[in-house]
Short mmCIF file of C-alpha atoms and ligand atoms in Angstrom, two decimals:
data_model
loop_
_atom_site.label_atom_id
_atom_site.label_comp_id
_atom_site.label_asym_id
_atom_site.label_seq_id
_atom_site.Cartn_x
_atom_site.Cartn_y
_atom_site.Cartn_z
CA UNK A 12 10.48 10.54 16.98
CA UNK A 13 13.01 8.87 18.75
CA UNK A 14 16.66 8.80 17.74
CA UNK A 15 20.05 7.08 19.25
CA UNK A 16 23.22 9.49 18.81
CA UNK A 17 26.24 7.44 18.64
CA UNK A 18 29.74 9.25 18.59
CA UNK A 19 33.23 7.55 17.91
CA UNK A 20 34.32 5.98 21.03
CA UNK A 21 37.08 5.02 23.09
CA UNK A 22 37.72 1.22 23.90
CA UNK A 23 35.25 0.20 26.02
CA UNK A 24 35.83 -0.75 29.80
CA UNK A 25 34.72 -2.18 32.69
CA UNK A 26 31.69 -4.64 33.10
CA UNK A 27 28.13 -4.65 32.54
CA UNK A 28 25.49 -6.78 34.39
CA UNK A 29 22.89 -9.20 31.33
CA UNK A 30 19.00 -8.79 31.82
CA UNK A 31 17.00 -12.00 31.78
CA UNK A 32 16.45 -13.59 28.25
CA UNK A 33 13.39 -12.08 26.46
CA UNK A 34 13.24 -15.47 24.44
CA UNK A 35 12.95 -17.44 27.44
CA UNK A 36 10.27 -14.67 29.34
CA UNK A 37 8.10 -14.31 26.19
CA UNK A 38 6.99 -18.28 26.12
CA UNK A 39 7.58 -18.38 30.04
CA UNK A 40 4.64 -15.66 30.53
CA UNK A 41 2.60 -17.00 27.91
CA UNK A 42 2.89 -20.66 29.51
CA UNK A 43 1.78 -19.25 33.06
CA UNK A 44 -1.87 -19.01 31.10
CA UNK A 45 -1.62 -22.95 32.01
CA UNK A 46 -1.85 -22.80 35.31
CA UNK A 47 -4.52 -21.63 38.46
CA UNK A 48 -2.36 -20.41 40.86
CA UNK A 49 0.24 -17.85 41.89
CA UNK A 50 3.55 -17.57 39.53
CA UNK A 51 6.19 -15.28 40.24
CA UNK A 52 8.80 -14.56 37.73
CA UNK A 53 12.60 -13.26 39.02
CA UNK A 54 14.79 -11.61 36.57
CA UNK A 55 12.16 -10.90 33.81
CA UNK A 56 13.62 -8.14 31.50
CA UNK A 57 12.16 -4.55 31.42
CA UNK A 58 11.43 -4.45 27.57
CA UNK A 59 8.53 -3.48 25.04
CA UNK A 60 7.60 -6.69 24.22
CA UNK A 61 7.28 -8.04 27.63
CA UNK A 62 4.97 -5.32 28.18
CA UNK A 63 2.97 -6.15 25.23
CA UNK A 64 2.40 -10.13 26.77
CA UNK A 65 2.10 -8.88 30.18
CA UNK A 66 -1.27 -6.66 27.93
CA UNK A 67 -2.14 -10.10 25.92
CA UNK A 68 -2.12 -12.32 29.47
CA UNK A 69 -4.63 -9.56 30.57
CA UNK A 70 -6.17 -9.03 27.61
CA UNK A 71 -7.36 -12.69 28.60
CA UNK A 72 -8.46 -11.99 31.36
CA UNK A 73 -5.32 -12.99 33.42
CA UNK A 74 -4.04 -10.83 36.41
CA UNK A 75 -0.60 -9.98 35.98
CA UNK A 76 1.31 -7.59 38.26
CA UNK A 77 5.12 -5.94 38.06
CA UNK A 78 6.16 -5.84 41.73
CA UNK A 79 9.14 -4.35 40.47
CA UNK A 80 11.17 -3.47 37.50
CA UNK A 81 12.33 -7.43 36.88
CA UNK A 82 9.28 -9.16 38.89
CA UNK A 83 6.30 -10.76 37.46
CA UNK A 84 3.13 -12.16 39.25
CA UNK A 85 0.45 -13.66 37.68
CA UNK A 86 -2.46 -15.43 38.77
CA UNK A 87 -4.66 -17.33 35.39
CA UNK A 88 -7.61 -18.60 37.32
CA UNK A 89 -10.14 -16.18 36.14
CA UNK A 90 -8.62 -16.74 32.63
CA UNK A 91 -11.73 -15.82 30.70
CA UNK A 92 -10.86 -15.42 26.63
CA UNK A 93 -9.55 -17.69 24.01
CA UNK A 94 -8.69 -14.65 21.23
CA UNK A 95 -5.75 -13.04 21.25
CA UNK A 96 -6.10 -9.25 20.65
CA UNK A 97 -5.95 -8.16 16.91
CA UNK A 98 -3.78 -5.22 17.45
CA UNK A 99 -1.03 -6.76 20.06
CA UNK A 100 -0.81 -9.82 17.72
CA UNK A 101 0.70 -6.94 15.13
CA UNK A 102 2.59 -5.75 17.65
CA UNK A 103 4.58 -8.94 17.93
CA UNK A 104 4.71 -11.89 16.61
CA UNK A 105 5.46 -14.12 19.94
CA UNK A 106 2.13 -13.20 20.84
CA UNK A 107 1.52 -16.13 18.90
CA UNK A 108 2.97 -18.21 21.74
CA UNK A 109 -0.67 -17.91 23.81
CA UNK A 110 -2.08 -19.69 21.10
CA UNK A 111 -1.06 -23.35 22.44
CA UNK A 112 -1.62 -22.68 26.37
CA UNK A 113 -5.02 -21.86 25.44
CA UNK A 114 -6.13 -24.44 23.19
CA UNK A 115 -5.10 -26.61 26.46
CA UNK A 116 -6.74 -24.78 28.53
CA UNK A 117 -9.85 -23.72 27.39
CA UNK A 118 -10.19 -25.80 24.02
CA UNK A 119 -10.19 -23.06 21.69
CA UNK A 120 -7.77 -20.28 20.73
CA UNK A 121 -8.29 -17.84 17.70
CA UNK A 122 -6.16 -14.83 17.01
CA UNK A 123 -5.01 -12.92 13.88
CA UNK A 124 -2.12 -13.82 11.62
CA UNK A 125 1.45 -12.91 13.62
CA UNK A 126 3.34 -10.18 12.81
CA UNK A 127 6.50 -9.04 14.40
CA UNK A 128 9.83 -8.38 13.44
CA UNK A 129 10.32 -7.85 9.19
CA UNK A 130 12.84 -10.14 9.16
CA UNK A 131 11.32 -12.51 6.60
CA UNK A 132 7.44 -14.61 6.06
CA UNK A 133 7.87 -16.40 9.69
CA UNK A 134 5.47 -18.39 9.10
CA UNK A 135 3.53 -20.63 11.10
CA UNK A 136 2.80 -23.78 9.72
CA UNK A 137 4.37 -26.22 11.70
CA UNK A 138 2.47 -24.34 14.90
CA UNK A 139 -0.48 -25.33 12.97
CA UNK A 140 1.06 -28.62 12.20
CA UNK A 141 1.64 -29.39 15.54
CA UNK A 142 -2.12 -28.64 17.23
CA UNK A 143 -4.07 -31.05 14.53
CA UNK A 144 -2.08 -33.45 14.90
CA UNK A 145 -3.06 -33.47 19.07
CA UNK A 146 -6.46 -33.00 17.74
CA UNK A 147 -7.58 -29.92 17.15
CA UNK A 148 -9.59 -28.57 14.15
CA UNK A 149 -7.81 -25.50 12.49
CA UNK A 150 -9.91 -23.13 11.01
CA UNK A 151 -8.72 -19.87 8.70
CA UNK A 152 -11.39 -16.70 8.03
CA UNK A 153 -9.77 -13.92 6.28
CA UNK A 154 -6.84 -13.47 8.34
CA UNK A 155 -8.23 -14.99 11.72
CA UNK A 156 -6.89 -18.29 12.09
CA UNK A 157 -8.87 -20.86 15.22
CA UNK A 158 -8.21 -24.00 16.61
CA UNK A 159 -10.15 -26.10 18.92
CA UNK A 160 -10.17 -28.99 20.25
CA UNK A 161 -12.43 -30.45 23.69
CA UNK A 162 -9.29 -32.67 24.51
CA UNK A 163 -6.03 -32.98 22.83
CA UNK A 164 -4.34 -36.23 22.51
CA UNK A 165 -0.80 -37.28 22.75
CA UNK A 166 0.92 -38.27 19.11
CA UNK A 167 4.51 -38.42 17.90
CA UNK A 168 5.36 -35.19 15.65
CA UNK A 169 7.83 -34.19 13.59
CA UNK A 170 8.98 -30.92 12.78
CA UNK A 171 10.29 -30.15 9.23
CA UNK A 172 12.03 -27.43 10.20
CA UNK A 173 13.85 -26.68 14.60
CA UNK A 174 11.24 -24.04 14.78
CA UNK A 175 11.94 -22.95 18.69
CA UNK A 176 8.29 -20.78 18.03
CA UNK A 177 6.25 -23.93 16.91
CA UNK A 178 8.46 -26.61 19.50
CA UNK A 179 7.78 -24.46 22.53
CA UNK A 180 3.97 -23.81 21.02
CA UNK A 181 3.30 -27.69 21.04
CA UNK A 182 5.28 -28.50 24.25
CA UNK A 183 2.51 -26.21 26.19
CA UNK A 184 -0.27 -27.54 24.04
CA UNK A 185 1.07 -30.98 24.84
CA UNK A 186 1.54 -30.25 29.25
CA UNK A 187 -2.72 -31.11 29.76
CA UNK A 188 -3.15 -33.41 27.12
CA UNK A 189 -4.28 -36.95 27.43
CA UNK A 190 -1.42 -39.70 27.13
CA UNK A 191 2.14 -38.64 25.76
CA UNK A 192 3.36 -36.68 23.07
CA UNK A 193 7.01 -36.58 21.33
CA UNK A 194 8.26 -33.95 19.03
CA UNK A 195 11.20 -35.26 16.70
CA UNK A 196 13.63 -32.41 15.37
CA UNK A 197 12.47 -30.41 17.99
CA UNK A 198 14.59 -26.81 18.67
CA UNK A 199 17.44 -27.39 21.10
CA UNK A 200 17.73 -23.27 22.42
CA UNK A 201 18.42 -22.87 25.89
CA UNK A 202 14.98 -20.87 26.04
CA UNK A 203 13.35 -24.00 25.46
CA UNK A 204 15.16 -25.54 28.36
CA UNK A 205 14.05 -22.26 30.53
CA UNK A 206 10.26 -23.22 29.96
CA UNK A 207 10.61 -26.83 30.46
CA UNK A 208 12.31 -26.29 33.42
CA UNK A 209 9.12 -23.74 34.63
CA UNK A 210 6.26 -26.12 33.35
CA UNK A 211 8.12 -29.01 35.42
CA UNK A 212 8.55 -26.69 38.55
CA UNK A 213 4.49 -26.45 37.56
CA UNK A 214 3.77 -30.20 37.50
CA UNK A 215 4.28 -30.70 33.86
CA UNK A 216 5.97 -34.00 32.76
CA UNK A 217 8.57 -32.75 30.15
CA UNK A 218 12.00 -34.26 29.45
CA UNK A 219 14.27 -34.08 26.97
CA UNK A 220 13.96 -30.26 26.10
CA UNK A 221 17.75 -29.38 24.96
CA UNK A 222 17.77 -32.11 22.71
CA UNK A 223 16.11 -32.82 19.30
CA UNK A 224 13.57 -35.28 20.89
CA UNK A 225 11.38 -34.13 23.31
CA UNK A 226 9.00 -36.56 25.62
CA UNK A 227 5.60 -34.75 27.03
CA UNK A 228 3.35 -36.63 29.58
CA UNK A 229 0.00 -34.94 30.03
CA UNK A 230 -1.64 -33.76 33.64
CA UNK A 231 -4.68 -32.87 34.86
CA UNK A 232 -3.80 -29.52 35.76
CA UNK A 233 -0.83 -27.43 37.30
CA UNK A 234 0.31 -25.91 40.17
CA UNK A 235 2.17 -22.53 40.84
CA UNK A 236 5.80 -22.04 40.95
CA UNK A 237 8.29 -19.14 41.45
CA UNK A 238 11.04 -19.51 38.26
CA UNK A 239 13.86 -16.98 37.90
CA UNK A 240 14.86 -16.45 33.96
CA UNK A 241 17.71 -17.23 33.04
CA UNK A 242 20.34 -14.22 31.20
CA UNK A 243 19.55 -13.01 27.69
CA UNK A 244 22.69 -14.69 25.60
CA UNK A 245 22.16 -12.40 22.81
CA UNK A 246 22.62 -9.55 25.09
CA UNK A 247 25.64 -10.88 26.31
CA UNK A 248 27.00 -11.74 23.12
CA UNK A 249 26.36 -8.29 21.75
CA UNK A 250 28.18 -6.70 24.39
CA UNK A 251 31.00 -9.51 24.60
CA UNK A 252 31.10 -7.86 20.55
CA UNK A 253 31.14 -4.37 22.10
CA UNK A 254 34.22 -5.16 23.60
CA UNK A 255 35.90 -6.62 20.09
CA UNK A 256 34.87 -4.18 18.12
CA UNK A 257 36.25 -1.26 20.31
CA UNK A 258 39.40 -3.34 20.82
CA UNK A 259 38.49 -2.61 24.69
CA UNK A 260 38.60 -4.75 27.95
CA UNK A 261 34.65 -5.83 29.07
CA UNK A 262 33.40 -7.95 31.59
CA UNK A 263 29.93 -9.46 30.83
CA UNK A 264 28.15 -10.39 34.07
CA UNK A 265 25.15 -13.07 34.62
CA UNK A 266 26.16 -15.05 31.40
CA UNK A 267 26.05 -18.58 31.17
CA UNK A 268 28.77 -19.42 28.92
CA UNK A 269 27.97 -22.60 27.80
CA UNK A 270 24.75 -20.86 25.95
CA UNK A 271 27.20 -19.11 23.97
CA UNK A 272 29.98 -21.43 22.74
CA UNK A 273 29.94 -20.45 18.85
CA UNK A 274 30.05 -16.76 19.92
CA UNK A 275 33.43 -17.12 22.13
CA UNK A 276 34.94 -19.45 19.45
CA UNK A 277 34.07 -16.97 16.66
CA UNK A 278 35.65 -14.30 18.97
CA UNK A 279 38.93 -16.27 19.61
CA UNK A 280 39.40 -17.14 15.95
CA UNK A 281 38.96 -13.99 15.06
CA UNK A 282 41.94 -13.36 17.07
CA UNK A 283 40.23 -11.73 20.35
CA UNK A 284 41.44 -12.57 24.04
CA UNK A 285 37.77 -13.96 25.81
CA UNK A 286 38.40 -15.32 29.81
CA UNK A 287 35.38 -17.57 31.07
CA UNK A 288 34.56 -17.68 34.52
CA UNK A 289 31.34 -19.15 36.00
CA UNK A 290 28.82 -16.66 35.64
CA UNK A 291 31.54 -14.07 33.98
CA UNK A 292 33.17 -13.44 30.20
CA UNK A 293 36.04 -11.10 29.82
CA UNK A 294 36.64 -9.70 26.38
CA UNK A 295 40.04 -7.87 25.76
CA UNK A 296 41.17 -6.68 22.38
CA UNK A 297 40.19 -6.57 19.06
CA UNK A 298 40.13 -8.36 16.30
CA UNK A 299 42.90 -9.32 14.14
CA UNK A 300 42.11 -11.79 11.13
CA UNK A 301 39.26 -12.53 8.99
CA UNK A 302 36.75 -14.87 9.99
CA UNK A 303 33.68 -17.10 8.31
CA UNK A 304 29.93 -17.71 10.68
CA UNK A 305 27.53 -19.41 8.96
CA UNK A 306 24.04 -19.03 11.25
CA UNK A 307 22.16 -22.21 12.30
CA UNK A 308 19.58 -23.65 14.94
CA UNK A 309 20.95 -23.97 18.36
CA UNK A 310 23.86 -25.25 18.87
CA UNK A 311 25.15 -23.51 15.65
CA UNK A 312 25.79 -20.07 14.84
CA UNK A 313 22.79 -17.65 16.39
CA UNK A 314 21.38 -15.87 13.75
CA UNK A 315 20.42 -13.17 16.33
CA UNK A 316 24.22 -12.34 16.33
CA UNK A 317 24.96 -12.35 13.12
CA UNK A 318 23.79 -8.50 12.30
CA UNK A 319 26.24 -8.00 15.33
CA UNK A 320 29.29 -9.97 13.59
CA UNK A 321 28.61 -7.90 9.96
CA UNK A 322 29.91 -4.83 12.00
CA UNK A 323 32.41 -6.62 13.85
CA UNK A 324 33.66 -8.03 10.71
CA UNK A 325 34.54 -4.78 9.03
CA UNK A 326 37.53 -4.10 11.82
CA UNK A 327 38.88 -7.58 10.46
CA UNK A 328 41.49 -7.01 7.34
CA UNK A 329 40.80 -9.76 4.40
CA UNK A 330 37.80 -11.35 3.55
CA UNK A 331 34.62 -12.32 5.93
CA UNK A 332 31.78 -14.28 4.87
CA UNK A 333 28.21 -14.87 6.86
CA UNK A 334 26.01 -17.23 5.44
CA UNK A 335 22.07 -16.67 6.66
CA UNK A 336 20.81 -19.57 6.90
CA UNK A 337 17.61 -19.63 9.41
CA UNK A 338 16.04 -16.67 7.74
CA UNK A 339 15.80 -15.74 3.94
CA UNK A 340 15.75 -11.74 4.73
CA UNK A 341 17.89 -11.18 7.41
CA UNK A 342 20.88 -8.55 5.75
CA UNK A 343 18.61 -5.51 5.60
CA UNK A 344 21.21 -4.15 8.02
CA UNK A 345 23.83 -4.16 5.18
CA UNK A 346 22.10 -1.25 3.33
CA UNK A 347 22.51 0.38 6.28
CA UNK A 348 26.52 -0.31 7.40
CA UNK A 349 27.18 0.16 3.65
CA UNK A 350 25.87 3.63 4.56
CA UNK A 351 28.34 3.87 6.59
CA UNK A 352 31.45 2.91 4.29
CA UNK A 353 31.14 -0.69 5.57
CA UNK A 354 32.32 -2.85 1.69
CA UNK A 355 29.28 -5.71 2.38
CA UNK A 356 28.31 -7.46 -0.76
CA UNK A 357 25.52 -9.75 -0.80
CA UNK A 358 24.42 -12.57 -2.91
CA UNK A 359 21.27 -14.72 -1.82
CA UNK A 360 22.31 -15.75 1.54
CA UNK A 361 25.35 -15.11 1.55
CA UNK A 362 27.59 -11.48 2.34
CA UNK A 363 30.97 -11.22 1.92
CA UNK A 364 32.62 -7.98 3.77
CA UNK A 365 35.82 -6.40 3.25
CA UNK A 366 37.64 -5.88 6.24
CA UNK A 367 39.59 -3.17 7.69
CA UNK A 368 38.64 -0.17 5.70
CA UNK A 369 37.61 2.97 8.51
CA UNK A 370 33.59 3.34 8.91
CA UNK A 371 32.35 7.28 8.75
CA UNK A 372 29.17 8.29 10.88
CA UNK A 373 25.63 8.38 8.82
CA UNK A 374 22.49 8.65 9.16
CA UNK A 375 20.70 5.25 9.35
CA UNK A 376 18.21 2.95 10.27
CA UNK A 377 17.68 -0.05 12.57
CA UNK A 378 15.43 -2.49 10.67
CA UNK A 379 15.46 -5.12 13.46
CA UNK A 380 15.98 -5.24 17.11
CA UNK A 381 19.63 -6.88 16.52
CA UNK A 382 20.51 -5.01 13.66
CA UNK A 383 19.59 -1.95 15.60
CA UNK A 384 22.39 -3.26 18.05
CA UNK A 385 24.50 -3.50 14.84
CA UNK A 386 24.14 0.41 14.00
CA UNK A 387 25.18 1.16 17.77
CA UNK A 388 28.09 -0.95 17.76
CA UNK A 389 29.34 0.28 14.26
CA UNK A 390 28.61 3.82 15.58
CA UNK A 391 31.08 3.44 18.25
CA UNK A 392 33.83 2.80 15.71
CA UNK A 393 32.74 4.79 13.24
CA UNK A 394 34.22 8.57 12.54
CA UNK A 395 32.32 11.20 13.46
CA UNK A 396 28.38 10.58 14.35
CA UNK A 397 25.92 8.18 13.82
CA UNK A 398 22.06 9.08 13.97
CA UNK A 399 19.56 5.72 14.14
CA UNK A 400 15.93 5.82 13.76
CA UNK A 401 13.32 3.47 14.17
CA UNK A 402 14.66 3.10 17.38
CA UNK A 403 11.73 1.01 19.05
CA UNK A 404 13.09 -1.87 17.59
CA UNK A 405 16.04 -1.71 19.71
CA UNK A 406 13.66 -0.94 22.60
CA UNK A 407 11.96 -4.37 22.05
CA UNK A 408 14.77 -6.53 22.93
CA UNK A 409 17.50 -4.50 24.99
CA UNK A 410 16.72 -2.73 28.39
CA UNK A 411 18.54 0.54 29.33
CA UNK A 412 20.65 -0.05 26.38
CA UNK A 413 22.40 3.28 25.36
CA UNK A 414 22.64 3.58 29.87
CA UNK A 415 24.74 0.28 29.24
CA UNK A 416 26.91 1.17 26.65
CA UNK A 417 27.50 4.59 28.24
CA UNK A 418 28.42 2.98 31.60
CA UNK A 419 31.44 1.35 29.71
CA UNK A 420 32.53 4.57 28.02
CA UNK A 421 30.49 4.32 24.54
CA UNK A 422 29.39 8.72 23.93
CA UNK A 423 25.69 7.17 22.95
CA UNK A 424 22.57 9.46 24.08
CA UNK A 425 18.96 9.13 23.17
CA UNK A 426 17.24 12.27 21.28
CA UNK A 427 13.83 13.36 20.88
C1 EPZ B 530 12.61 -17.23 17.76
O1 EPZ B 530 11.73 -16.79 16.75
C2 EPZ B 530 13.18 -15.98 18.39
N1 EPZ B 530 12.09 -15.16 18.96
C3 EPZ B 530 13.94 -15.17 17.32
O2 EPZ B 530 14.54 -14.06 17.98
C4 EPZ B 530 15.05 -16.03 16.75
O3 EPZ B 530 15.71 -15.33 15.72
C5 EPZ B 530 14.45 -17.33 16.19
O4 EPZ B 530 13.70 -18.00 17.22
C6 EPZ B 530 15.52 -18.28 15.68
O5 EPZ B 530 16.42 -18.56 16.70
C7 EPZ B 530 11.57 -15.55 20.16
O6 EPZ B 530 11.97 -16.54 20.74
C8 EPZ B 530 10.48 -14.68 20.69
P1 EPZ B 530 11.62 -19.99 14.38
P2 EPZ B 530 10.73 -17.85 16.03
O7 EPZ B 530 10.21 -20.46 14.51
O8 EPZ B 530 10.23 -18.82 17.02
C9 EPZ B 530 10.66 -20.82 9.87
C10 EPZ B 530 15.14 -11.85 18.32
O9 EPZ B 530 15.97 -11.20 17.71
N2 EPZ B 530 9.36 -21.32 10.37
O10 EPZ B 530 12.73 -20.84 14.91
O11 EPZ B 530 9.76 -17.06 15.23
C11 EPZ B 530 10.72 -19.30 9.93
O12 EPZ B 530 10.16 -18.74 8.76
C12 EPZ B 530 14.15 -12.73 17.59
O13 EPZ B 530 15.07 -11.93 19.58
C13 EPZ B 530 8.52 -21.99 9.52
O14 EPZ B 530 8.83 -22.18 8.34
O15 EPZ B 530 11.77 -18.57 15.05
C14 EPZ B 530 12.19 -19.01 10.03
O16 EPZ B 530 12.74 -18.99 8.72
C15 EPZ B 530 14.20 -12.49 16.11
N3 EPZ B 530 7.30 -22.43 9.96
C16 EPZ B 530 12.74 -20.23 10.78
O17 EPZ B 530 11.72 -21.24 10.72
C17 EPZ B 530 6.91 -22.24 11.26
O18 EPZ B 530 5.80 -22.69 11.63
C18 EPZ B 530 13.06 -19.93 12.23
O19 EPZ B 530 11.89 -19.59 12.85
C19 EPZ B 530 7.78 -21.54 12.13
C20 EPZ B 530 8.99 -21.10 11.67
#
């Protein structure tokens, strides 16, 4: 099995260059199932769970090609499948995103119930939600769920809940149905402005996306397009963190900083120097006082940084708090940095860590992909060695990772 050896570090230096976001490539690829002609895809990141849609698309009878490392093209003419394959759908839960392109475009989708990261239920309801009320029958056998409809129908819904899952689900669902659709309370992320911003360059009618209320206008059908992705902001911000932590000097490259507003301001208050430039954020220094984050739909807190800000947060002297708030099991990483000397408590949603006190190497585990990230960046403080397992969860969502840190001095290798 796998391992990640990470060694205490010196400050890290010097710059590293963000992959394309895997939360805007996963719905992007799944959305190209709407379409009957060529798509190429720029900047698409080299990760496990791009692999595993680029296997679902085909799977479906879709042709999909890498040209290279971070190209895509995919052709969906001879899309010939509406199920979604048992074993991929385990795999990964955003394999779940097919699910609405096909009920468009064939009427009928059926796969298994979603798996994915064990980060709490994540369920799916408001997917669900979303397809009857543009029609379509949903059906459940054993742990199969179908939906089908012969041709969707525009409606107003409203989601209970900023899923960015079920409002990117709907918004393809919603591209080649008849009349116009709204979704009210709809997820804000910047992914969700990626794919609007490819289904328009396809012919799709969508405005709005980026804001709580977002307008669809069905079409008949659409076209091809060419549609770079845009920089992974959770990659950024965990190596914008990389640079706090290690009280170092970094330079993250292809970042959009406007995507990552709460991270910078959590930085600053914390008592870090961060320099925007247009596509470029310097971090220099560490951290000096405590700090509070509190996670939230965009444009809050990202709860995919807050595993990141736990180990951050025990360089700060005094008191830190993080309050969970999207997910109800997301501090499964505190066993871990606890592990490590890290003095986390945890109540309900809430963990409160001590700041300050040295971290010692251990032996751990990463339990998600971002909590993985967490163990790495904690190593790199931390005296003596760190050993993580369960690496593949770190493989899912960060290309050439430990070749990243290393470039900017971390001593992080990859074991057998
Ligand atoms: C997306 O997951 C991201 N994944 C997650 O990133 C991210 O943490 C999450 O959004 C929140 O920002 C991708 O984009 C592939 P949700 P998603 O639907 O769509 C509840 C990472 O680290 N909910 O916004 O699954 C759900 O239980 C991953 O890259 C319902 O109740 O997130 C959760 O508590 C981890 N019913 C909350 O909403 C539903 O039908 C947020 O889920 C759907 C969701």
């Amino acid at each position: 099995m796998e391992k990640i050896i990470v060694k205490k570090s010196p400050a890290l230096r010097g710059s590293v260059r963000i992959s394309g976001s895997k939360n805007a490539a996963l719905p992007i690829l799944a959305a190209s199932i709407l379409g009957t002609e060529d798509i190429v895809l720029e900047d698409v990141p080299n990760l496990k769970d791009v692999e595993i849609m680029i296997e679902v698309l085909q799977k479906l009878g879709c042709s999909v090609k890498k040209t290279d490392e971070n190209k895509v093209e995919i052709n969906s003419k001879n899309l010939n499948s509406y199920e979604t394959d048992y074993e991929l759908m385990n795999k990964m839960r955003a394999s779940f995103l097919v699910m609405g392109p096909l009920l468009a475009r064939l009427g009928k989708t059926k796969s298994s119930l979603p798996g994915g990261c064990n980060i709490g239920s994540r369920p799916i309801d408001l997917h669900l939600k979303g397809f009857e009320a543009l029609g379509a029958q949903i059906k459940y056998e054993a742990d199969e769920i179908s939906a089908s409809c012969d041709n969707l129908k525009g409606t107003v819904i409203y989601l209970d809940f900023p899923s960015v899952g079920a409002t990117e689900n709907i918004i393809m669902a919603a591209t080649l149905a008849e009349g116009e659709t709204v979704i009210e309370n709809a997820a804000k992320e910047p992914e969700i402005v990626d794919l609007a911003n490819f289904l328009r360059k396809m012919g799709a009618k969508v405005s709005g996306a980026g804001t709580s209320t977002i307008t669809i206008r069905g079409v008949k059908e659409l076209k091809g397009c060419t549609h770079q992705i845009i920089p992974d902001r959770i990659e950024a911000g965990t190596f914008m963190v990389a640079g706090a932590i290690s009280g170092g000097d970094v330079v993250v490259k292809n970042v959009i900083s406007s995507h990552i507003k709460p991270v910078i301001a959590k930085l600053i208050e914390a008592g870090v120097e961060v320099e925007e430039s247009d596509d470029e954020i310097r971090v220099k220094g560490g951290g000096v006082c405590p700090i509070n984050i509190k996670t939230l739909p965009y444009p809050g807190f990202p709860t995919d940084m807050q595993a990141q800000f736990l180990s951050f947060m025990t360089t700060l002297p005094g008191e830190n708090t993080a309050i969970e708030t999207v997910f109800e099991n997301r501090f499964m990483h505190v066993a871990e940095l606890q592990k490590m000397g890290a003095d986390i408590s945890v109540s309900d949603r809430k963990a409160v860590i001590q700041g300050g006190k040295p971290l010692k190497g251990a032996c751990v585990r990463a339990t998600d992909l971002r909590a993985g990230a967490a163990l790495i960046l904690a190593g790199m403080i931390a005296e003596g060695e760190t050993e993580i397992s369960d690496i593949f969860h770190i493989d899912r969502g960060y290309e050439n990772i430990e070749e990243k840190f290393r470039n900017l001095g971390a001593i992080i290798e990859r074991i057998q």
